[in-house]
XYZ file of C-alpha atoms in Angstrom:
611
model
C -40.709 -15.498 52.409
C -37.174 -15.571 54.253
C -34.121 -16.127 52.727
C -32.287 -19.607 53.091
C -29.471 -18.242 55.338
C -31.703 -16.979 58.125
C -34.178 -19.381 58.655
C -33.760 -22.002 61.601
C -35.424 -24.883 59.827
C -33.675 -24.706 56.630
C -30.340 -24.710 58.435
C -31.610 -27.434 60.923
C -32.370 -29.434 57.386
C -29.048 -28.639 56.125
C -27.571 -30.212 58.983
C -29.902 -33.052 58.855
C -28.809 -33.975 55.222
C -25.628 -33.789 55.821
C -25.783 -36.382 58.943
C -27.729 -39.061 56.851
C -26.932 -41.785 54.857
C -25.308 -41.966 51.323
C -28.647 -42.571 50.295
C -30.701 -39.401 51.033
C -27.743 -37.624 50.453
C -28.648 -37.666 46.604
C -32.192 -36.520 47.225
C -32.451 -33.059 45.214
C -33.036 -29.746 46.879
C -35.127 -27.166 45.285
C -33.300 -23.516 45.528
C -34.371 -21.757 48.975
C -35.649 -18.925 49.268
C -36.801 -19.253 45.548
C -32.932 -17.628 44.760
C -32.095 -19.343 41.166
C -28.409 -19.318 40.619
C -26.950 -16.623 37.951
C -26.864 -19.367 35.168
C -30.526 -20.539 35.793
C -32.080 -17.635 36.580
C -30.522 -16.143 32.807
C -32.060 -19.144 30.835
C -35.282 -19.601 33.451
C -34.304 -22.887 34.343
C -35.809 -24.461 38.132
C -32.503 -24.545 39.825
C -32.615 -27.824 41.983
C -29.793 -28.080 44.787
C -27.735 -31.204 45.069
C -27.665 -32.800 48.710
C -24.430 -30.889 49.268
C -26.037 -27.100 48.439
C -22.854 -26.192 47.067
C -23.936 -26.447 43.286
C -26.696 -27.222 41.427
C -28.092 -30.133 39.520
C -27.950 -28.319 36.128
C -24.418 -26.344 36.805
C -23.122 -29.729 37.949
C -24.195 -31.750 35.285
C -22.616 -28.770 32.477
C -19.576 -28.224 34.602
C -20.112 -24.705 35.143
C -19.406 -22.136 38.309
C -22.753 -22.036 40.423
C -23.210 -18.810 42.234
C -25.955 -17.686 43.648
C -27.891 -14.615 42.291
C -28.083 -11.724 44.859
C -30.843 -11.318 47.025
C -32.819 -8.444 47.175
C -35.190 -9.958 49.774
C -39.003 -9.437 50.174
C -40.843 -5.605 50.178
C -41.503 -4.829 54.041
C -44.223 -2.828 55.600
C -41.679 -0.067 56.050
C -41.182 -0.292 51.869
C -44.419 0.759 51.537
C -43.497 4.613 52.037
C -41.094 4.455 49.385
C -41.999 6.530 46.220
C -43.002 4.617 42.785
C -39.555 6.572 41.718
C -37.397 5.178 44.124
C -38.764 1.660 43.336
C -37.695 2.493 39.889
C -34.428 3.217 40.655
C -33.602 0.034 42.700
C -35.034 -2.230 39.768
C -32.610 -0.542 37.619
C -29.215 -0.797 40.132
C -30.705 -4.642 39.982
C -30.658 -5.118 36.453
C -26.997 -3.233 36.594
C -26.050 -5.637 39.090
C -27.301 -8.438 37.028
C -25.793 -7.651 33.671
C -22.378 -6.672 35.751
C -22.405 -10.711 37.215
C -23.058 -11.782 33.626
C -19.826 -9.783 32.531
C -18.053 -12.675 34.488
C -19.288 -15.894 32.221
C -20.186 -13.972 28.541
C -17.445 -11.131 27.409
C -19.035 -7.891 25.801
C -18.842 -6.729 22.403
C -16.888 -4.140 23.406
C -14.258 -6.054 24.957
C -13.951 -8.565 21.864
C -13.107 -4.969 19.821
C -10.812 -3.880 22.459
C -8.935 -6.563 22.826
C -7.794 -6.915 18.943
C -5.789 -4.554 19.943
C -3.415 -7.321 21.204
C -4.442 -9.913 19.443
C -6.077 -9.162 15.792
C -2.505 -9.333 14.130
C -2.282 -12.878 15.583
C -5.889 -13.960 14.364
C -5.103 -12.267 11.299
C -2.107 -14.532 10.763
C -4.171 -17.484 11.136
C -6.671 -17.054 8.793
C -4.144 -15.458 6.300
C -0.202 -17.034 5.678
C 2.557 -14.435 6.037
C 5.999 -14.345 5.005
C 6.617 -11.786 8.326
C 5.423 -15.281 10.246
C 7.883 -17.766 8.967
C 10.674 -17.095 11.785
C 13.373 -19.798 11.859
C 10.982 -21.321 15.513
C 7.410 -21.368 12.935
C 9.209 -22.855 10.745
C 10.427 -25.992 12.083
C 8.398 -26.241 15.419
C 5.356 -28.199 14.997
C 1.873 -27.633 16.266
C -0.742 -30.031 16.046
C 1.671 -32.314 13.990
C 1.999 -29.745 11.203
C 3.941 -27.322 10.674
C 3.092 -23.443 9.133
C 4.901 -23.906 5.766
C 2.758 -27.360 6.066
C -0.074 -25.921 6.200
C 0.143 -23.404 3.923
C 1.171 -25.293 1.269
C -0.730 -24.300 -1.988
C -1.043 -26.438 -4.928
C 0.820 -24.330 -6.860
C 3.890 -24.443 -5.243
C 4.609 -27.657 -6.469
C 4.494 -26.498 -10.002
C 7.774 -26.591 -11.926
C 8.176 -24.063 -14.333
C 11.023 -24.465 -17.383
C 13.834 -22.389 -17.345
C 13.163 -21.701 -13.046
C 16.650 -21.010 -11.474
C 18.121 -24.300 -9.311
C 18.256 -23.928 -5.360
C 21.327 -22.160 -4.957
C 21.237 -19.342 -7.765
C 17.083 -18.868 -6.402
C 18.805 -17.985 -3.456
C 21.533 -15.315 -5.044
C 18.311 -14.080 -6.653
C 16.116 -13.704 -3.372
C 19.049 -12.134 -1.561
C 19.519 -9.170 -4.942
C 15.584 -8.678 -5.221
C 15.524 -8.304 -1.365
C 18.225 -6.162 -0.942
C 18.219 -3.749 -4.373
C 15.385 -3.906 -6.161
C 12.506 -3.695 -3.001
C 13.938 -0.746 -2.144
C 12.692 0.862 -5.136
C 9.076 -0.144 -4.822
C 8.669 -1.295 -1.252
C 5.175 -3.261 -1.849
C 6.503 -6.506 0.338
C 8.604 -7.724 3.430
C 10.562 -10.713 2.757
C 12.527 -11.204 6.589
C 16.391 -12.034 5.842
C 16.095 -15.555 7.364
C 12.990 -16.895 4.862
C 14.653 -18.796 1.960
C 13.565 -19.091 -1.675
C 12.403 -22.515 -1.388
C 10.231 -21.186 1.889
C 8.972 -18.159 0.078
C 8.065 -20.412 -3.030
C 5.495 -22.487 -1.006
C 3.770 -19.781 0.695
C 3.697 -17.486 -2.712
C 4.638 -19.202 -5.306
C 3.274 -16.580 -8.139
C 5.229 -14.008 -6.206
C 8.176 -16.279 -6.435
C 8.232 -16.753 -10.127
C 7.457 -12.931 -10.718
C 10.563 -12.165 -8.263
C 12.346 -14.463 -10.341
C 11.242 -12.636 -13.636
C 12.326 -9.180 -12.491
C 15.851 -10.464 -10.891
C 17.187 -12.651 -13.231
C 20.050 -11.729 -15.577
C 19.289 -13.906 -18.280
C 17.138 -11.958 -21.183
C 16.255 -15.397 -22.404
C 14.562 -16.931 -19.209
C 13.793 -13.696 -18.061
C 11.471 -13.480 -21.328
C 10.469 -17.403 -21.057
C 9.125 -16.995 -17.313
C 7.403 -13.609 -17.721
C 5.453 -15.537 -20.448
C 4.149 -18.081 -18.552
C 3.394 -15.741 -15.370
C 1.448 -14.009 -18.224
C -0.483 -17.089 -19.129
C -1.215 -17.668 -15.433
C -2.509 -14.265 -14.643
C -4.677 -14.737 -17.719
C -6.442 -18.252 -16.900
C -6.454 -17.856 -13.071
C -7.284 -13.821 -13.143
C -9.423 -13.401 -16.100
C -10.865 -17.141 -17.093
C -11.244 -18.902 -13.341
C -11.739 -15.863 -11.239
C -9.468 -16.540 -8.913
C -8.816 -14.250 -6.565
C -5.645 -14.752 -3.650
C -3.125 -12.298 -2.188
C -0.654 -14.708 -3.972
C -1.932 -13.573 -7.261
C -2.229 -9.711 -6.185
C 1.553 -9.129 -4.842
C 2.828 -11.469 -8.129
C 0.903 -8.711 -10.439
C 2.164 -5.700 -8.438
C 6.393 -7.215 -9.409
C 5.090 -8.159 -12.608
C 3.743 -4.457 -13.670
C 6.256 -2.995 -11.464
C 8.563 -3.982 -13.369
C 7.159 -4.426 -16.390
C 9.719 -2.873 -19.008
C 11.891 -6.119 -18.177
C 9.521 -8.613 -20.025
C 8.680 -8.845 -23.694
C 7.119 -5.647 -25.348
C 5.444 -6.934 -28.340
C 2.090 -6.252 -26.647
C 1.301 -3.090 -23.877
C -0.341 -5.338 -20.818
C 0.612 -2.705 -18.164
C -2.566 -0.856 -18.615
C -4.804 -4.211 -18.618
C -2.715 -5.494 -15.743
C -3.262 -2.314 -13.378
C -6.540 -3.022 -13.750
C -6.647 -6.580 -12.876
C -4.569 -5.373 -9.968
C -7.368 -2.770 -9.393
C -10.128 -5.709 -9.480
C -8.396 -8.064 -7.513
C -8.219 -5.288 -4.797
C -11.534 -4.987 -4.634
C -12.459 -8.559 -4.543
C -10.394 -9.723 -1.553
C -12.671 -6.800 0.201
C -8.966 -4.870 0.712
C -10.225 -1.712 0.269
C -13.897 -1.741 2.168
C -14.994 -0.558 5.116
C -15.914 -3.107 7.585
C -19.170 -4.970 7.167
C -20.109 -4.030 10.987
C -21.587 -0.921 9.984
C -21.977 0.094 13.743
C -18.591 1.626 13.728
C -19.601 3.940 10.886
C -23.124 5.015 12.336
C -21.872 8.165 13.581
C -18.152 10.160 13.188
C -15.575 8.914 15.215
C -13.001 11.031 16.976
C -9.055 11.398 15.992
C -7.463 8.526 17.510
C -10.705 6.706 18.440
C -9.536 2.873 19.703
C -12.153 1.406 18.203
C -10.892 2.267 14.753
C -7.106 1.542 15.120
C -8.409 -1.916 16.082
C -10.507 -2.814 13.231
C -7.301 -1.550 10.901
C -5.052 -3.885 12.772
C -7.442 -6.564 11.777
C -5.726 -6.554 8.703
C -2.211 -7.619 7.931
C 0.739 -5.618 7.357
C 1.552 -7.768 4.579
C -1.973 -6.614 3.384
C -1.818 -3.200 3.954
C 1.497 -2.921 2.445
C 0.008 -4.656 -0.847
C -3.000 -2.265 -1.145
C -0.902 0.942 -0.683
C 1.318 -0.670 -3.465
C -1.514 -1.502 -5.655
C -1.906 2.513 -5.257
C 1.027 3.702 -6.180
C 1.864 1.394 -9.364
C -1.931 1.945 -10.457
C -1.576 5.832 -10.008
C 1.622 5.959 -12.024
C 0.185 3.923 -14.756
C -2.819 5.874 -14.988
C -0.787 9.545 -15.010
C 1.509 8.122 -17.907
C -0.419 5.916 -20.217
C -4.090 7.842 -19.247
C -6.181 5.161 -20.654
C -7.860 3.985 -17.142
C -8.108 5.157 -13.653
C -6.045 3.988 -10.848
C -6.667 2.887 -7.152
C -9.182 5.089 -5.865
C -7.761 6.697 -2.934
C -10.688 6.433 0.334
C -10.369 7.211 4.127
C -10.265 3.618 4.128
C -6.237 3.363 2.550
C -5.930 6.215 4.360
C -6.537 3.952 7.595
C -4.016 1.754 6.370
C -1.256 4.182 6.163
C -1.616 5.723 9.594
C -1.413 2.002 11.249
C 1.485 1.107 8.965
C 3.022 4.854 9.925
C 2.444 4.223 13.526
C 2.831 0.150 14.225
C 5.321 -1.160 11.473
C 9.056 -1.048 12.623
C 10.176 -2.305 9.289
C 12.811 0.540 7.651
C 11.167 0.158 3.995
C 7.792 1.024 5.056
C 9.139 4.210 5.368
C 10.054 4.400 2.194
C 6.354 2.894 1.066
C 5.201 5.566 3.497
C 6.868 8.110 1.787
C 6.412 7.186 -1.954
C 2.216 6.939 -1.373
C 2.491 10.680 -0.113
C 4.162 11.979 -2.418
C 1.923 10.253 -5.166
C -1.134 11.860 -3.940
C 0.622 15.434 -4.583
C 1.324 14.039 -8.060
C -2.593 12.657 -8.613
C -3.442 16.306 -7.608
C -0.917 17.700 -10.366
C -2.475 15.127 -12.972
C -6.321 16.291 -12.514
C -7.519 17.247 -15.862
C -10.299 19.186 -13.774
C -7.849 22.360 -13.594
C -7.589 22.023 -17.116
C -11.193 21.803 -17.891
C -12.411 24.449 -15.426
C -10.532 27.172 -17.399
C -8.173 28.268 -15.123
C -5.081 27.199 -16.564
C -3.228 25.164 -13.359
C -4.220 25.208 -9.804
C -4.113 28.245 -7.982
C -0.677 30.016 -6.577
C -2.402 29.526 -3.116
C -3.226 25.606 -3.447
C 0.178 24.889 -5.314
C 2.289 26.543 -2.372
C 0.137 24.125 0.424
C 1.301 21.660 -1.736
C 4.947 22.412 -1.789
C 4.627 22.430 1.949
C 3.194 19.168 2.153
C 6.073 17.453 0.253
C 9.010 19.237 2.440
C 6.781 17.703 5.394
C 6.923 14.904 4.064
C 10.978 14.685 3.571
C 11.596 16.363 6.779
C 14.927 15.002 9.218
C 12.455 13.499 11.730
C 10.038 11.823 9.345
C 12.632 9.612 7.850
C 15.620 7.664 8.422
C 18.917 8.702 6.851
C 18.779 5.618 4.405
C 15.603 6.524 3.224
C 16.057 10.329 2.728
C 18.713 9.795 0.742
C 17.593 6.255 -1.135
C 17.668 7.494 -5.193
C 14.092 6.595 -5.563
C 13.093 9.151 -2.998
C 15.351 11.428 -3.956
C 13.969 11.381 -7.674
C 10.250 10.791 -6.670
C 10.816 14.084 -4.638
C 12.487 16.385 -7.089
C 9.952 15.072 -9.786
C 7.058 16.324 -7.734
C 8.670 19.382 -6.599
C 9.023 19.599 -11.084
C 5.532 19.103 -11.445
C 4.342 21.935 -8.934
C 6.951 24.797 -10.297
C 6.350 23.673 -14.061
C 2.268 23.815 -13.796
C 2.926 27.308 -13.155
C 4.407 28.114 -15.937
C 1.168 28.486 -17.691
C -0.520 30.926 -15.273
C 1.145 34.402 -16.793
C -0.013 37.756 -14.858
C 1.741 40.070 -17.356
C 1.934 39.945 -21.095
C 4.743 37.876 -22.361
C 6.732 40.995 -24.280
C 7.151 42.392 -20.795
C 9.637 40.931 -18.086
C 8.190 39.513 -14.867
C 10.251 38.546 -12.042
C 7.519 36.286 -10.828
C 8.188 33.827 -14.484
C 11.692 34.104 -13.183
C 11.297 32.605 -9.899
C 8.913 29.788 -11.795
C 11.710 29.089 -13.988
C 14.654 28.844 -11.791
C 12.716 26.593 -9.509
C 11.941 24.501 -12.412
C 15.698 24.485 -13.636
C 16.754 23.286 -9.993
C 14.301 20.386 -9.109
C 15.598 19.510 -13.058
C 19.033 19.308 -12.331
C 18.550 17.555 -8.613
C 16.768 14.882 -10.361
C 19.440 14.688 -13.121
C 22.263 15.010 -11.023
C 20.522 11.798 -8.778
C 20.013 9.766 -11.527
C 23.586 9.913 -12.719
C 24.942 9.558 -9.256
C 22.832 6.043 -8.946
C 25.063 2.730 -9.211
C 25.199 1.327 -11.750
C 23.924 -1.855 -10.248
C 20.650 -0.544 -9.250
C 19.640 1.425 -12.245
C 19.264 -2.107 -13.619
C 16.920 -2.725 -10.459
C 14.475 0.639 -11.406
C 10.929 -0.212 -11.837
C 8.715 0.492 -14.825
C 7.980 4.470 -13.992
C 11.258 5.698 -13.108
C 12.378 5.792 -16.900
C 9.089 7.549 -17.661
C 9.783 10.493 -15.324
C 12.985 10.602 -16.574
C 11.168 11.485 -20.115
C 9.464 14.217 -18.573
C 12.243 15.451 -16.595
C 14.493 16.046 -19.833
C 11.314 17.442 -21.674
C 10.802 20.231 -19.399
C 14.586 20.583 -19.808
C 14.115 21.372 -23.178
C 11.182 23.659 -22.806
C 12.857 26.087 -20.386
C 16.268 26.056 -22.883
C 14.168 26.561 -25.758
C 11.821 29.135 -24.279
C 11.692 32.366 -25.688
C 10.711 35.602 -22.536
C 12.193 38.317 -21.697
C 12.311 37.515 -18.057
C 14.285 34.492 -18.539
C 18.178 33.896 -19.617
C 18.570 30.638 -21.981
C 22.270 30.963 -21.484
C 22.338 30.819 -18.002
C 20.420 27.270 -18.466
C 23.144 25.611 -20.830
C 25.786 26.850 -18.057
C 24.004 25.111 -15.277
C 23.132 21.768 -17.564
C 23.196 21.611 -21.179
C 20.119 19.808 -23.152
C 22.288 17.812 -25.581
C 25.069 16.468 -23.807
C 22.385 15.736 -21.141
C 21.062 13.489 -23.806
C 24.358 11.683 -24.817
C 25.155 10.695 -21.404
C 21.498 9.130 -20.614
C 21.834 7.724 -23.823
C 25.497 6.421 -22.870
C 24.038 5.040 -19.517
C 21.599 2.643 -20.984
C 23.551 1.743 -23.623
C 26.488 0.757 -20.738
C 23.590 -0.942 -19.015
C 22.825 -3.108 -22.164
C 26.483 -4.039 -22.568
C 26.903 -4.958 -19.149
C 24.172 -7.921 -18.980
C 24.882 -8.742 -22.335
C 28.766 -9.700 -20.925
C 26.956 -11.478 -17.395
C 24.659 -13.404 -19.792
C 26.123 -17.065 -19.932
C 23.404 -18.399 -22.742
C 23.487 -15.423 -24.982
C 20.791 -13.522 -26.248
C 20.027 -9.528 -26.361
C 18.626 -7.742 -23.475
C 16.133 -5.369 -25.007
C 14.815 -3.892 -21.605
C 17.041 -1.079 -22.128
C 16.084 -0.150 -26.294
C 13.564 1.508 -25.025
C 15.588 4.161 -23.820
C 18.068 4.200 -26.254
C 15.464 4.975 -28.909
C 13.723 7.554 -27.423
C 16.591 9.761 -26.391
C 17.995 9.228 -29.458
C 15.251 10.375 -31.441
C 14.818 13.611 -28.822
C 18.477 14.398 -29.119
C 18.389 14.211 -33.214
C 15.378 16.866 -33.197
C 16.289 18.781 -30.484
C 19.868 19.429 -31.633
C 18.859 21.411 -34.947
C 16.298 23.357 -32.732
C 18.957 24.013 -30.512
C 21.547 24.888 -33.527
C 19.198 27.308 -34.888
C 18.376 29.164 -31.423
C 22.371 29.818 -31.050
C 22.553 31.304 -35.212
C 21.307 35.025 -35.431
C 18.241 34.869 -37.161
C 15.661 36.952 -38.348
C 12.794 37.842 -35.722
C 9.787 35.695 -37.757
C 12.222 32.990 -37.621
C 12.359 33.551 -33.827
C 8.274 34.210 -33.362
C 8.452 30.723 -35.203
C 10.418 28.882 -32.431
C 8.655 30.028 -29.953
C 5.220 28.594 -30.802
C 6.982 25.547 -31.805
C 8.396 24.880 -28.329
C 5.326 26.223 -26.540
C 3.226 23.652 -28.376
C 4.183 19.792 -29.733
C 5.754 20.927 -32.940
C 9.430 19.937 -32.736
C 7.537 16.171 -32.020
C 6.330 15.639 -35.726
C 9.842 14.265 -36.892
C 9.697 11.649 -33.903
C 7.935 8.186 -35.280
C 7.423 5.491 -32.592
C 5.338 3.422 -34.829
C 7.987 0.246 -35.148
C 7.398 -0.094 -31.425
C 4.062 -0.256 -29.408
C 5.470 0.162 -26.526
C 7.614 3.274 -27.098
C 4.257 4.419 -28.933
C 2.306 4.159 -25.660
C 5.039 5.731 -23.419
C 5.674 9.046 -25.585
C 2.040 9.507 -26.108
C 1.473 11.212 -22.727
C 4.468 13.406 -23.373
C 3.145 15.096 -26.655
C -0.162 15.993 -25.898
């Protein structure tokens, strides 16, 4: 059979259509040459010609582009030569051809992955509200008739809540929590030009935690934290709710949790509800396409840093967060696990490194590192498997990863020298010197300049943290979350134990020159009791601020048994006095006189730090 374009007649027919009336000028034309278009021939549809032979009836009547399939004409006598092989190959450059023209009208799989690239933030958006979305154009342009803050709306933002600051001081409040106390735990962007009541109807259980922790008032501050208690309880626990609302209000809420009422530890119950809720938004799962996982994917592989930007920033930042206040709760309380740490947070930290251009991811950034040193440092497994700490060997690679971590091109200026990097760094340079401590090659009568070395790097990543926290305003020691004032604990405690330690290899006078153990303790002591003065005098309604007793008490009680030890190490005693002190501070003896029983909290804090 010929094809349509070189046969006389057809072309004579063509021409003889086209001449006639209006009336044959409708009568269909059945595809020459039996060459379907590209849309009929896919879906084996007859493909009739209209009188014009420029389309089709069925491409016509769906509106679609008709175009003619290629023609690969009839087999010829001089075809007949050809080898089965070479047949082969030219029915497989036409069903190459074939799939190439259907490119045009259906787009691949692999395109639709390549392309969220560009665009899987800005689906991302859609299906999920963020606060990095509400520019000053989103939020007063209007599209479709409604605007974002419109449409995002939740019922809960138009629940009042008693003692909730009035417009003007929520905004005084927004601008302190967004420019002092973030800094310190980095788990959210708030942009400078979205306003309280803004922020309030996109998250409104972030709002009245943000509230909670910036407020001055003890009073309200306690009346609030209640009720966001109370919701977390009957939305969390009794409905099953489950929102990223809910997760980044519970991240302030535990983050700071040492500013709300103490009569009853939640933080351990509330890491884990942060923990759960994690897990059921799908935050920290690999993707349900499985095909991406079918085989191991190269460094750097597209395919990967696509499906990542699928999710959020504001996401990503929350699940790294829910890792780092999890962790910490989990090292210093030890009742439940934290955050599990998989290659799939690990995803989420390399995008975040790589794409966000916000300055206090950095810090984020930087604070999730180091936090993974400090899980290592916390594994009961060295304990267990006998060896006494980790080996010389591991801890040096990780003392190298924490100076990579700090180094001059890593991090901005601001962030190196923000105070919660500063002390998050010196406390887990602390916790690498002081775990070796324990592993002793020599006998302990005999000196060992390797113990020395231990002990002066313990004495300076002591005093650098120390000497940071002092040097902290005033004004944002107020804004330090819920673990800073336990590392602080643990900081002074391994204060004491190299000033109270008794080896030949070491000097305890040379430690009370570079910082003494008691009047360390007077002026921490002194700090938080300035701290409690000071928002007692900015409180308008009265009422005691009790976030601080905490720390009051338990220096207090350190000081008052650590001062006789230290009394009696500077009197010339007798040697079995001597032997005596030293298995009291190499144990938990010079703890007994310390009762924490009149408060639960202060209970659950020191228990870590006696064991």
């Amino acid at each position: 059979m010929l094809s349509r374009d070189s046969q006389p007649a057809s072309r004579n027919m063509e021409a003889e259509i086209s001449s006639n009336d209006s009336g044959l000028q409708s009568t269909p034309i059945p595809a020459l040459g039996g060459r379907a278009c590209t849309n009929c021939a896919r879906v084996k549809c007859k493909c009739i010609y209209r009188a014009d032979g420029a389309t089709c009836e069925r491409c016509y009547r769906l509106k679609k582009e008709c175009t003619p399939s290629t023609s690969v004409g009839r087999r010829t006598a001089k075809r007949r030569g050809i080898s089965r092989t070479a047949r082969l190959e030219e029915k497989l450059d036409e069903l190459v051809s074939a799939l190439k023209t259907q490119r045009g009208t259906k787009k691949d799989p692999e395109d639709d992955y390549e392309d969220l690239g560009e665009q899987g933030e800005l689906d991302s958006d859609t299906d999920t509200p963020s606060v990095a979305a509400l520019t000053p154009a989103t939020a007063t342009n209007s599209l479709g008739g409604t605007t974002l803050l419109s449409a995002s709306k939740t019922p809960d933002s138009n629940i009042s809540y008693s003692d909730e600051p009035p417009p003007p001081e929520a905004e005084e409040l927004l601008k302190k929590f967004r420019e002092e106390t973030i800094g310190f735990f980095p788990f959210v962007y708030i942009p400078p030009h979205v306003t309280s009541q803004q922020l309030r109807e996109l998250y409104p259980f972030l709002w009245l935690n943000i509230v909670c922790v910036a407020l001055g008032s003890p009073r309200r501050r306690t009346a609030l934290g209640d009720q966001a208690r109370n919701i977390v309880i009957q939305k969390i626990v009794i409905d099953r709710e489950k929102s990223l609302d809910l997760l980044l209000g519970l991240l302030a809420l535990v983050g700071w949790a040492h500013l709300q009422r103490r009569d009853r530890p939640f933080w351990t119950l509330f890491s884990q509800l942060i923990v759960t809720l994690v897990c059921d938004l799908g935050l920290h799962q690999p993707p349900s396409n499985g095909t991406l996982f079918c085989a191991p994917s190269k460094d750097g592989d597209p395919r990967m840093t696509n499906y990542y930007r699928r999710r959020t920033h504001e996401e990503q930042r929350a699940v790294l967060g829910a890792f780092v206040v999890t962790s910490m709760v989990s090292n210093i309380f030890k009742h439940a696990p934290g955050l599990r740490w998989s290659s799939h947070l690990d995803g989420y930290l390399s995008n975040l490194a790589q794409d966000s251009t916000v300055t206090q991811d950095e810090t984020l950034i930087a604070q999730v590192r180091m936090q993974l040193i400090i899980n290592q440092m916390y594994d009961d497994s060295w304990q267990t498997s006998g060896g006494g700490g980790p080996p010389a060997l591991y801890l040096s690679a990780l003392r190298s990863q924490l100076h990579e971590i700090t180094r001059q091109e890593k991090l901005g200026t601001a962030v190196r020298n923000h105070p919660m990097i500063l002390e998050l760094y010196h406390f887990t340079e602390l916790l690498i010197n002081e775990s070796a401590i324990s592993k002793s090659t020599t006998p302990w009568n005999e000196p060992d300049l390797r113990r020395f070395e231990v002990y002066q790097n313990c004495l300076v990543s002591i005093k650098a943290f120390i000497d940071t926290f002092f040097a902290t305003p005033i004004t944002l020691l107020g804004s330090m979350p819920l673990t800073s004032f336990p590392q602080l604990v643990r900081v002074v405690r391994c204060l004491h134990k190299i000033s109270t330690i008794q080896d030949p290899a070491w000097d305890r006078a040379a430690v009370r020159r570079t910082i003494d153990l008691i009047p360390t303790c007077d002026k921490i002591i002194g700090t938080f009791e300035y701290l409690k003065a000071a928002s007692a005098l900015v409180t308008p309604d009265g009422g005691e601020d009790e976030s601080h007793n905490w720390g009051i008490g338990v220096f207090r009680k350190m000081r008052a048994a650590w001062q006789n030890e230290m009394a009696n190490l500077d009197a010339v005693n007798s040697a079995s006095r001597e032997t005596s002190m030293v298995d009291a501070t190499q144990g938990s003896g010079f703890a007994a006189a310390m009762d924490f029983s009149g408060d639960p909290w202060l209970t659950d804090v020191m228990n870590e730090f006696w064991e």
